[in-house]
Amino acid sequence: MGQDAYMEPLSSTFYDLRCKIYVLLLAGVCSALKLTVPSHMIHGIEGQPLQLSVAYHFNIMVSDIQITWMFEGPSTQTISLLMSVNQTVVSDLEYQHKFTFTPPNASLLIKSLHFSDEGNYTVKINIAGNGRISACEKIHVTVDVPVTKPVVHTEPSGGVAEYKGNITLKCTVRNGTRVIYQWMKNGNPIEASTNYSLSANHDTLSIVPVVKEAIGNYSCLATNSVSAMQSDMIMPTIYYGPYGLTVNSEKGQKIGKVFTFDKGEAVQFYCSADSNPPNNYSWIRKAENSTHVITYGRYLEVASEKVTQKAEEYRCSAYNNMTGKRDEMGVFVVIIPIGSAKMTQKGKYLSPLAIITGISLFVIVSMFLLLLWKRFQPHKVIKRKLQSRPETDYRKAQSISGHENALDDFGIYEFVAFPDPTGISRVSSQSDSGSHVQCQDFHGTVYEIIGQIPEQHHDHQQ
Ligand SMILES: *[C@@H]1O[C@H](CO)[C@@H](O)[C@H](O)[C@H]1NC(C)=O
Ligand SMILES: *[C@@H]1O[C@H](CO)[C@@H](O)[C@H](O)[C@H]1NC(C)=O
Ligand SMILES: *[C@@H]1O[C@H](CO)[C@@H](O)[C@H](O)[C@H]1NC(C)=O
Ligand SMILES: *[C@@H]1O[C@H](CO)[C@@H](O)[C@H](O)[C@H]1NC(C)=O
Ligand SMILES: *[C@@H]1O[C@H](CO)[C@@H](O)[C@H](O)[C@H]1NC(C)=O
Ligand SMILES: *[C@@H]1O[C@H](CO)[C@@H](O)[C@H](O)[C@H]1NC(C)=O
Ligand SMILES: *[C@@H]1O[C@H](CO)[C@@H](O)[C@H](O)[C@H]1NC(C)=O
Ligand SMILES: *[C@@H]1O[C@H](CO)[C@@H](O)[C@H](O)[C@H]1NC(C)=O
Ligand SMILES: *[C@@H]1O[C@H](CO)[C@@H](O)[C@H](O)[C@H]1NC(C)=O
Ligand SMILES: *[C@@H]1O[C@H](CO)[C@@H](O)[C@H](O)[C@H]1NC(C)=O
């Protein structure tokens, strides 16, 4: 009988070849015996039972059903594990307690899987009746230990200042074979890039350079063919900043870096910049030749009476003691005398009405002037009026500001046609004299502060 040959160890290639030849012959002769396995690859867990399921059927009259299981490990030759004829099992004594096998059911149960059980299992079925038919299938079995929950170690354990070091995250699993590591940031897989480098087996992630953008929740996913476990989130501490320093005030009016306050109103500022750890804020007063810290903290409040200069500079300094970086920003405080402040407010309040009135009046007066001009052509009269205008306007401004010499006041004062709601467009004294004449006729002169804002400072210091 040919099957005796299989009791002896054979070289795997030789066996494979024979199995294939049988299958080919069978396929050619008849398809009376059909042998199927659910999967040709099974991942088993160390210490667990593993079922190698096999189903077969045939449609001929048979007398004998012979089932043979063979095993081929990575370092062993093909060995026969057991063989059955009808219900009778003949197993290799070495393996007889290892398996559960109940013919004619061809499925094989490995009671407890070990690493040495990894390899190729071949089942071969011979049926004998009118003739002899055989079929075989091969199942590749791997054996692994499931991974335990990975743990991430951060190096250094403290924080790292931006651009000043590396962060190394190392992922370790206590148990687990053939582990594949994958790093995630905020749940998204990390690939090696300019900012991230990975060790050969990907268990170590290096963040170089360390930048603010690298802040996030990192986790390590450890997988093998029988399990997958994810570590807890790790958020490395990255010190950065200060960035985006701003100074604001709830009161007062802001034009660039110049804040105007009414006399008597408290001068309040709020300084903020993004950083980790929080900045150490300080406020510096720059007066004449002196520079000194007046207060610590992000808030500054000064009584407007204490603002002695025309445009006093206050600087907010934000310092991050971990990055060693400092950012500074200066603001200028201008105190508006009460009279002019009221006037400005009144002008503001009236502005929408004034615009409508102004436009209506402009149309009416234009038409009236057009009529007059058409009748009398009073060129000379208008010319004289225009030449005398700037001087009278200047005198008016003097009386409003309350100073003997209006040049003492801060900034450049400019005469405008009438208050503009946006405060953007201004009519200079050089512009269309026609509209000027109209405005003056109905609404007096209103001035606003523009320009000559002291040079803006924004220093970065290491
Ligand atoms: C197997 O069973 C069949 C009938 O079911 C019988 O004819 C045959 O002799 C048996 N073979 C052996 C080796 O017992
Ligand atoms: C199992 O069989 C495949 C081909 O079918 C072969 O590549 C592999 O090396 C075999 N494994 C062992 C452990 O012999
Ligand atoms: C063979 O036995 C297994 C359990 O050991 C069972 O799940 C399977 O259905 C059986 N196959 C047949 C064809 O009876
Ligand atoms: C950071 O890593 C780079 C390359 O991996 C290395 O050249 C550099 O010395 C490291 N710097 C620190 C502070 O560890
Ligand atoms: C990890 O493996 C050790 C021995 O290798 C075992 O004692 C322990 O129970 C395993 N832990 C887990 C969670 O499987
Ligand atoms: C990567 O590093 C560059 C500077 O080298 C930085 O501009 C960029 O924001 C970093 N990206 C991330 C996602 O950290
Ligand atoms: C990290 O996770 C914590 C808690 O799950 C969350 O509050 C935080 O916003 C996350 N950070 C980022 C950058 O997604
Ligand atoms: C802020 O810095 C100043 C000196 O630069 C120091 O006197 C003060 O204690 C610091 N405050 C904090 C909260 O670190
Ligand atoms: C400020 O310094 C300049 C020269 O550095 C000097 O001429 C001027 O008198 C000083 N002003 C005050 C108020 O000390
Ligand atoms: C930075 O300041 C904090 C308190 O504001 C302090 O706890 C920390 O030790 C300081 N770090 C350095 C490097 O000075």
XYZ file of C-alpha atoms and ligand atoms in Angstrom:
602
model
C 0.000 0.000 0.000
C 1.314 3.394 -1.038
C 0.199 5.239 2.078
C 2.859 3.496 4.174
C 5.393 5.712 2.555
C 3.858 8.711 4.353
C 4.558 7.239 7.754
C 8.197 7.983 7.094
C 9.516 11.525 7.158
C 9.858 12.912 3.669
C 11.361 16.054 2.348
C 8.714 18.735 2.177
C 9.230 19.463 -1.512
C 8.916 15.860 -2.400
C 5.731 15.580 -0.396
C 4.247 18.754 -1.853
C 4.972 17.514 -5.309
C 3.250 14.198 -4.697
C 0.233 15.875 -3.149
C -0.050 18.168 -6.148
C 0.283 15.301 -8.590
C -2.520 13.430 -6.800
C -4.765 16.462 -6.913
C -3.999 17.038 -10.581
C -4.648 13.400 -11.431
C -7.873 13.424 -9.443
C -9.085 16.579 -11.040
C -8.390 15.013 -14.378
C -9.992 11.638 -13.607
C -13.061 12.558 -11.596
C -14.255 15.000 -9.017
C -15.916 12.419 -6.789
C -14.023 13.555 -3.643
C -14.185 17.157 -2.535
C -11.971 18.346 0.337
C -12.314 21.899 1.668
C -10.716 23.935 4.463
C -12.174 27.270 5.579
C -8.763 28.950 5.543
C -5.272 28.068 4.412
C -3.826 30.385 7.044
C -4.752 30.237 10.725
C -3.322 32.468 13.453
C -3.277 30.643 16.732
C -2.712 31.846 20.247
C -0.057 30.280 22.394
C -1.566 27.988 25.069
C -5.009 28.002 23.450
C -6.684 25.123 21.613
C -6.834 25.381 17.847
C -9.282 23.683 15.554
C -8.154 22.807 12.046
C -11.500 22.356 10.355
C -11.801 20.157 7.291
C -14.898 19.161 5.376
C -15.107 16.543 2.634
C -17.720 14.696 0.695
C -17.852 12.134 -2.046
C -20.563 10.618 -4.236
C -19.298 7.089 -4.813
C -19.656 3.833 -2.889
C -16.667 3.426 -0.586
C -15.391 0.721 1.696
C -12.413 2.440 3.348
C -11.891 6.066 4.335
C -8.319 6.859 5.182
C -7.384 10.264 6.727
C -3.789 11.291 7.285
C -2.502 14.448 9.054
C 1.055 15.534 8.446
C 3.108 18.356 9.859
C 6.023 20.298 8.479
C 7.724 22.744 10.843
C 10.331 25.354 9.966
C 13.143 23.169 11.293
C 11.576 19.737 10.987
C 10.932 17.501 8.058
C 7.445 16.347 7.244
C 6.207 14.008 9.916
C 3.013 12.053 10.147
C 0.939 13.029 13.138
C -1.846 10.478 12.886
C -3.740 8.321 10.472
C -7.155 6.734 10.531
C -8.996 4.028 8.596
C -12.747 4.193 9.064
C -13.095 4.990 12.809
C -9.761 3.521 13.812
C -7.020 6.026 14.665
C -3.368 5.152 14.583
C -1.378 8.026 16.008
C 2.269 8.647 16.554
C 2.830 7.880 20.236
C 4.766 11.076 20.621
C 1.724 13.150 19.669
C -1.248 11.063 20.682
C -2.225 13.281 23.650
C -1.778 16.423 21.724
C -4.755 16.064 19.410
C -8.414 15.293 19.408
C -9.422 13.475 16.256
C -12.679 11.573 15.727
C -12.890 10.043 12.251
C -14.696 10.035 9.914
C -14.717 13.725 10.913
C -11.425 14.875 9.388
C -11.088 18.038 11.570
C -8.111 18.108 13.885
C -8.125 19.822 17.279
C -4.796 20.824 18.760
C -5.515 20.828 22.507
C -2.915 23.417 23.485
C -0.927 25.332 20.962
C 2.792 25.956 21.395
C 5.358 27.817 19.377
C 6.766 24.503 18.159
C 3.374 23.769 16.581
C 3.880 26.532 14.081
C 4.150 25.253 10.540
C 2.217 23.640 7.729
C -0.424 21.006 8.435
C -1.463 18.793 5.558
C -4.550 16.663 5.556
C -4.827 13.898 3.013
C -7.901 11.766 2.442
C -7.929 8.514 0.527
C -11.149 6.760 -0.262
C -11.261 3.268 -1.624
C -14.286 1.760 -3.296
C -14.595 0.932 -6.952
C -11.368 2.775 -7.374
C -9.016 4.847 -5.254
C -9.298 8.635 -4.976
C -7.352 10.988 -2.765
C -7.281 14.724 -2.021
C -5.129 16.922 0.201
C -5.087 20.448 1.625
C -2.448 22.436 3.439
C -3.099 24.821 6.348
C -0.417 27.229 7.534
C -0.571 27.807 11.284
C 1.178 30.620 13.139
C 1.427 30.833 16.919
C 1.585 34.156 18.736
C 1.248 35.610 22.191
C -1.317 38.436 22.293
C 0.090 41.875 23.035
C -0.521 43.445 26.387
C -1.460 47.121 26.640
C 1.558 49.132 25.494
C 3.164 51.664 27.774
C 4.793 54.839 26.432
C 7.879 56.272 28.081
C 8.722 59.886 27.355
C 12.291 61.088 27.289
C 12.920 63.574 28.811
C 10.138 63.096 31.344
C 9.933 66.841 31.984
C 9.073 69.395 29.344
C 11.165 70.496 26.390
C 11.450 74.056 25.163
C 10.742 74.657 21.488
C 13.741 74.123 19.216
C 15.874 73.256 22.228
C 15.842 69.501 22.354
C 14.323 66.241 21.263
C 11.390 64.313 22.587
C 11.681 60.553 22.373
C 8.684 58.339 22.944
C 9.305 54.651 23.429
C 6.549 52.102 23.247
C 6.897 48.854 25.175
C 4.665 45.835 25.562
C 5.119 43.332 28.366
C 3.923 40.337 26.391
C 3.413 39.887 22.706
C 5.199 38.297 19.778
C 5.860 39.724 16.319
C 4.619 43.115 17.474
C 4.059 45.854 14.924
C 4.117 49.392 16.318
C 2.179 52.311 14.965
C 2.291 55.817 16.431
C -0.748 58.035 16.452
C -1.144 61.739 17.064
C -4.652 62.777 18.020
C -5.810 59.434 16.633
C -4.141 59.838 13.229
C -1.245 57.613 12.167
C 2.172 59.247 12.158
C 4.514 58.596 9.269
C 8.206 59.343 9.320
C 8.716 62.924 8.133
C 10.914 65.938 8.680
C 9.503 66.295 12.182
C 9.200 62.654 13.135
C 11.734 59.885 12.926
C 11.074 56.270 13.777
C 13.345 53.465 14.855
C 13.730 50.409 12.622
C 10.882 48.486 14.288
C 8.916 51.713 14.881
C 8.791 51.254 18.647
C 10.573 54.589 19.184
C 9.341 57.936 17.932
C 11.598 60.982 17.962
C 10.195 64.460 17.606
C 12.900 66.665 16.085
C 12.658 69.630 16.018
C 10.305 70.173 18.898
C 7.821 72.834 17.819
C 4.566 74.138 19.190
C 2.705 72.313 16.393
C 3.964 69.012 17.780
C 1.752 69.411 20.838
C -0.903 66.752 20.814
C -2.099 63.475 22.211
C 0.282 60.702 21.250
C -0.445 57.044 21.549
C 1.119 53.817 20.443
C -0.798 51.018 18.809
C 0.771 47.575 19.176
C -0.587 44.833 16.982
C 0.182 41.293 15.915
C -1.841 38.762 14.013
C -3.892 37.787 17.055
C -4.352 41.080 18.922
C -4.205 44.879 18.928
C -3.824 47.164 21.925
C -3.479 50.907 22.204
C -1.585 52.785 24.871
C -2.942 55.642 26.940
C -2.636 59.109 25.437
C 0.590 60.891 26.199
C 0.837 64.647 25.859
C 4.487 65.678 25.930
C 5.120 69.016 27.572
C 6.421 71.528 25.067
C 7.330 75.004 26.224
C 6.785 77.734 23.685
C 6.109 81.404 23.244
C 5.340 84.117 23.925
C 3.493 84.451 20.630
C 0.976 86.994 19.378
C 1.412 89.629 22.027
C -1.504 92.066 22.108
C -2.476 94.964 24.318
C -6.091 95.952 24.627
C -8.263 98.227 26.648
C -11.962 98.055 27.311
C -12.140 101.806 27.677
C -10.562 104.394 25.520
C -10.355 104.544 21.788
C -7.723 102.721 19.847
C -6.020 104.074 16.749
C -3.129 101.741 15.953
C -1.084 101.724 19.110
C -2.458 105.020 20.372
C -5.213 104.844 22.955
C -7.126 107.996 23.761
C -8.852 108.370 27.103
C -11.023 111.132 28.454
C -9.539 113.133 31.231
C -10.586 111.589 34.520
C -11.212 108.208 32.970
C -9.108 105.353 34.348
C -6.442 104.167 31.935
C -6.727 100.366 31.820
C -4.826 97.862 29.733
C -4.888 94.135 29.331
C -1.891 92.351 27.901
C -1.949 88.824 26.530
C 0.309 86.461 24.627
C 0.194 82.742 23.951
C 2.813 80.719 25.764
C 3.479 77.623 27.802
C 4.014 78.016 30.709
C 2.019 81.243 31.144
C 4.034 84.381 30.638
C 5.338 86.513 33.398
C 3.936 89.917 32.409
C 5.346 93.223 33.462
C 4.459 96.792 32.550
C 7.168 99.306 31.840
C 6.735 103.033 31.672
C 8.882 104.859 29.202
C 9.106 108.485 30.121
C 11.689 110.951 28.919
C 14.951 109.160 29.514
C 13.751 106.838 32.233
C 12.402 103.302 31.858
C 11.094 101.450 34.850
C 8.760 98.588 35.689
C 5.597 99.948 37.227
C 3.692 96.740 37.799
C 3.718 92.953 37.293
C 0.811 91.014 35.873
C -1.212 91.353 32.718
C -3.392 94.244 33.921
C -2.331 97.848 34.102
C -4.376 100.651 35.554
C -3.165 104.232 35.787
C -5.117 107.267 36.858
C -5.338 109.577 33.875
C -4.089 112.422 36.058
C -0.792 110.611 36.334
C -0.328 110.693 32.593
C 1.766 113.814 32.393
C 3.220 113.678 28.941
C 1.373 114.398 25.753
C 1.730 110.812 24.575
C 3.048 108.580 27.281
C 4.378 105.184 26.343
C 3.602 102.067 28.351
C 5.222 98.825 27.347
C 3.948 95.383 28.163
C 6.640 92.767 28.447
C 5.738 89.075 28.317
C 8.448 86.740 29.481
C 8.445 82.954 29.347
C 11.023 81.750 31.809
C 11.168 78.245 30.283
C 11.911 79.267 26.714
C 13.820 82.323 27.886
C 12.016 84.383 25.271
C 10.561 87.801 25.759
C 8.196 89.877 23.687
C 7.386 93.513 24.202
C 4.817 95.895 22.876
C 4.367 99.578 23.527
C 1.156 101.570 23.578
C 0.749 105.303 23.753
C -1.733 107.014 25.984
C -3.255 110.336 24.981
C -5.583 112.079 27.383
C -8.210 114.187 25.710
C -9.343 117.273 27.602
C -12.990 117.053 28.605
C -14.182 119.900 26.327
C -12.839 118.434 23.157
C -13.858 114.969 24.175
C -17.441 116.146 24.521
C -17.272 117.816 21.193
C -16.018 114.630 19.584
C -18.778 112.677 21.212
C -21.394 115.178 20.129
C -20.030 115.058 16.636
C -20.206 111.305 16.694
C -23.670 111.257 18.033
C -24.886 113.640 15.402
C -23.012 112.107 12.547
C -25.768 110.031 10.857
C -28.172 112.929 11.043
C -25.457 115.331 10.019
C -24.676 113.283 6.940
C -28.262 113.317 5.755
C -28.593 116.994 6.525
C -25.249 117.653 4.917
C -26.116 115.882 1.719
C -29.479 117.633 1.490
C -27.938 120.989 2.219
C -25.138 120.314 -0.244
C -27.635 119.674 -3.002
C -29.723 122.703 -2.118
C -26.758 125.037 -1.736
C -25.107 123.687 -4.876
C -28.191 124.409 -6.859
C -28.479 127.816 -5.240
C -24.835 128.598 -5.985
C -25.228 127.354 -9.511
C -28.120 129.730 -9.929
C -26.155 132.582 -8.396
C -23.119 131.771 -10.521
C -25.195 131.614 -13.643
C -26.688 134.981 -12.847
C -23.750 136.915 -11.438
C -20.684 134.687 -12.086
C -19.141 135.654 -8.712
C -15.655 134.234 -9.283
C -13.790 136.835 -7.357
C -15.945 136.636 -4.279
C -15.416 132.912 -3.830
C -11.683 133.173 -4.424
C -11.261 135.739 -1.676
C -13.313 133.673 0.692
C -11.177 130.570 0.110
C -7.890 132.373 0.647
C -8.961 133.694 3.999
C -10.364 130.360 5.207
C -7.386 128.408 6.598
C -6.459 131.224 8.949
C -9.920 131.472 10.413
C -10.095 127.729 10.777
C -6.799 127.693 12.602
C -8.017 130.275 15.048
C -11.143 128.263 15.638
C -9.046 125.212 16.412
C -7.005 127.188 18.905
C -10.081 128.186 20.804
C -11.349 124.594 20.881
C -8.137 123.011 22.114
C -7.800 125.614 24.833
C -4.087 126.171 24.254
C -2.436 129.420 23.327
C -0.322 127.591 20.811
C -2.145 124.778 19.135
C 1.152 123.246 18.003
C 1.744 122.145 21.607
C -0.992 119.582 21.239
C -0.020 116.101 20.317
C -0.190 114.988 16.749
C -1.326 116.717 13.621
C -4.736 118.196 13.592
C -6.542 118.113 10.364
C -9.663 119.851 9.317
C -12.278 117.585 7.951
C -15.416 118.214 6.002
C -17.765 116.648 8.509
C -17.564 113.619 10.775
C -17.391 110.473 8.810
C -18.985 107.383 10.402
C -16.093 105.158 9.361
C -13.468 107.679 10.375
C -11.397 106.617 7.417
C -11.909 109.180 4.685
C -10.851 112.628 5.414
C -11.001 115.723 3.281
C -7.716 117.543 3.393
C -7.437 121.276 3.019
C -6.129 120.755 -0.506
C -9.142 118.847 -1.685
C -12.225 120.074 -3.431
C -12.861 123.471 -1.997
C -16.492 123.410 -3.024
C -17.523 120.811 -0.456
C -15.495 122.599 2.198
C -17.427 125.729 1.738
C -20.665 123.816 2.075
C -19.648 122.127 5.289
C -18.427 125.180 6.972
C -21.602 126.876 6.133
C -23.772 124.484 8.059
C -21.746 122.539 10.601
C -18.739 124.406 11.930
C -15.349 122.667 12.225
C -14.639 119.350 13.806
C -11.151 117.946 14.084
C -9.763 114.590 14.675
C -6.401 113.242 15.634
C -4.547 111.390 13.021
C -1.049 110.326 12.130
C 2.167 111.249 13.806
C 1.643 108.216 15.901
C 5.024 107.617 17.450
C 7.021 104.924 15.696
C 5.711 101.462 16.474
C 7.941 99.135 18.437
C 7.627 95.406 18.511
C 10.806 93.834 19.723
C 11.716 90.215 19.933
C 14.451 89.334 22.319
C 16.044 86.085 22.968
C -14.361 0.259 6.700
O -15.800 0.215 6.655
C -16.322 -0.470 5.547
C -17.828 -0.424 5.602
O -18.295 0.657 6.269
C -15.819 -1.899 5.510
O -16.282 -2.534 4.320
C -14.318 -1.892 5.545
O -13.846 -3.210 5.610
C -13.763 -1.122 6.708
N -12.329 -1.104 6.639
C -11.532 -1.426 7.666
C -10.048 -1.350 7.412
O -12.011 -1.714 8.739
C 4.577 26.166 4.482
O 4.274 26.115 3.099
C 4.606 27.277 2.365
C 4.215 27.051 0.931
O 3.015 26.429 0.821
C 6.090 27.521 2.471
O 6.418 28.722 1.804
C 6.510 27.632 3.924
O 7.895 27.763 4.041
C 6.037 26.408 4.677
N 6.308 26.599 6.090
C 7.065 25.786 6.784
C 7.214 26.124 8.225
O 7.574 24.821 6.274
C -16.204 17.790 12.955
O -16.020 18.131 14.329
C -16.108 19.526 14.638
C -15.870 19.698 16.114
O -14.826 18.902 16.532
C -17.445 20.065 14.238
O -17.478 21.474 14.478
C -17.711 19.770 12.767
O -18.999 20.197 12.422
C -17.557 18.292 12.481
N -17.691 18.061 11.049
C -18.579 17.201 10.545
C -18.569 17.084 9.068
O -19.318 16.540 11.278
C 18.300 65.607 18.740
O 18.372 64.611 17.758
C 19.293 64.893 16.748
C 19.207 63.793 15.719
O 18.399 62.745 16.132
C 20.680 64.971 17.347
O 21.590 65.307 16.335
C 20.698 66.035 18.404
O 21.950 66.031 19.045
C 19.626 65.766 19.420
N 19.598 66.879 20.346
C 19.430 66.707 21.661
C 19.424 67.937 22.480
O 19.303 65.598 22.154
C 2.784 37.803 30.279
O 3.689 36.746 30.246
C 4.020 36.231 31.495
C 5.041 35.167 31.314
O 5.617 35.202 30.067
C 2.791 35.678 32.186
O 3.097 35.261 33.457
C 1.759 36.782 32.281
O 0.554 36.296 32.800
C 1.494 37.375 30.932
N 0.615 38.503 31.087
C -0.472 38.634 30.360
C -1.299 39.822 30.645
O -0.777 37.807 29.511
C 7.508 70.428 11.331
O 8.663 71.226 11.503
C 8.614 72.483 10.870
C 9.906 73.195 11.171
O 10.995 72.350 10.992
C 7.424 73.283 11.378
O 7.316 74.483 10.658
C 6.151 72.491 11.215
O 5.089 73.192 11.794
C 6.299 71.149 11.892
N 5.083 70.384 11.713
C 4.531 69.653 12.690
C 3.276 68.935 12.348
O 5.022 69.564 13.796
C -5.846 65.547 24.312
O -6.804 64.830 25.038
C -7.415 65.566 26.072
C -8.343 64.648 26.837
O -8.682 63.545 26.107
C -8.158 66.751 25.466
O -8.726 67.523 26.489
C -7.194 67.594 24.673
O -7.881 68.637 24.036
C -6.498 66.753 23.653
N -5.491 67.571 22.998
C -5.387 67.688 21.683
C -4.309 68.564 21.172
O -6.168 67.110 20.936
C 8.385 87.806 36.963
O 9.689 88.290 36.713
C 10.134 89.200 37.686
C 11.521 89.629 37.298
O 11.734 89.479 35.935
C 10.138 88.573 39.061
O 10.502 89.520 40.022
C 8.771 88.039 39.372
O 8.800 87.352 40.594
C 8.365 87.088 38.290
N 7.032 86.568 38.579
C 6.724 85.301 38.445
C 5.312 84.930 38.741
O 7.543 84.466 38.086
C 17.489 112.962 28.273
O 18.791 112.654 27.772
C 19.319 113.587 26.906
C 20.665 113.098 26.414
O 20.782 111.737 26.534
C 19.475 114.903 27.658
O 19.953 115.886 26.780
C 18.147 115.320 28.228
O 18.307 116.471 29.037
C 17.571 114.252 29.094
N 16.230 114.638 29.546
C 15.854 114.455 30.776
C 14.466 114.928 31.098
O 16.555 113.970 31.635
C 9.559 79.703 35.934
O 8.585 80.289 36.771
C 7.823 79.370 37.518
C 6.815 80.150 38.318
O 6.257 81.156 37.563
C 8.734 78.578 38.423
O 7.989 77.618 39.128
C 9.806 77.900 37.611
O 10.718 77.263 38.463
C 10.535 78.919 36.770
N 11.477 78.229 35.924
C 12.689 78.683 35.664
C 13.526 77.849 34.768
O 13.081 79.724 36.121
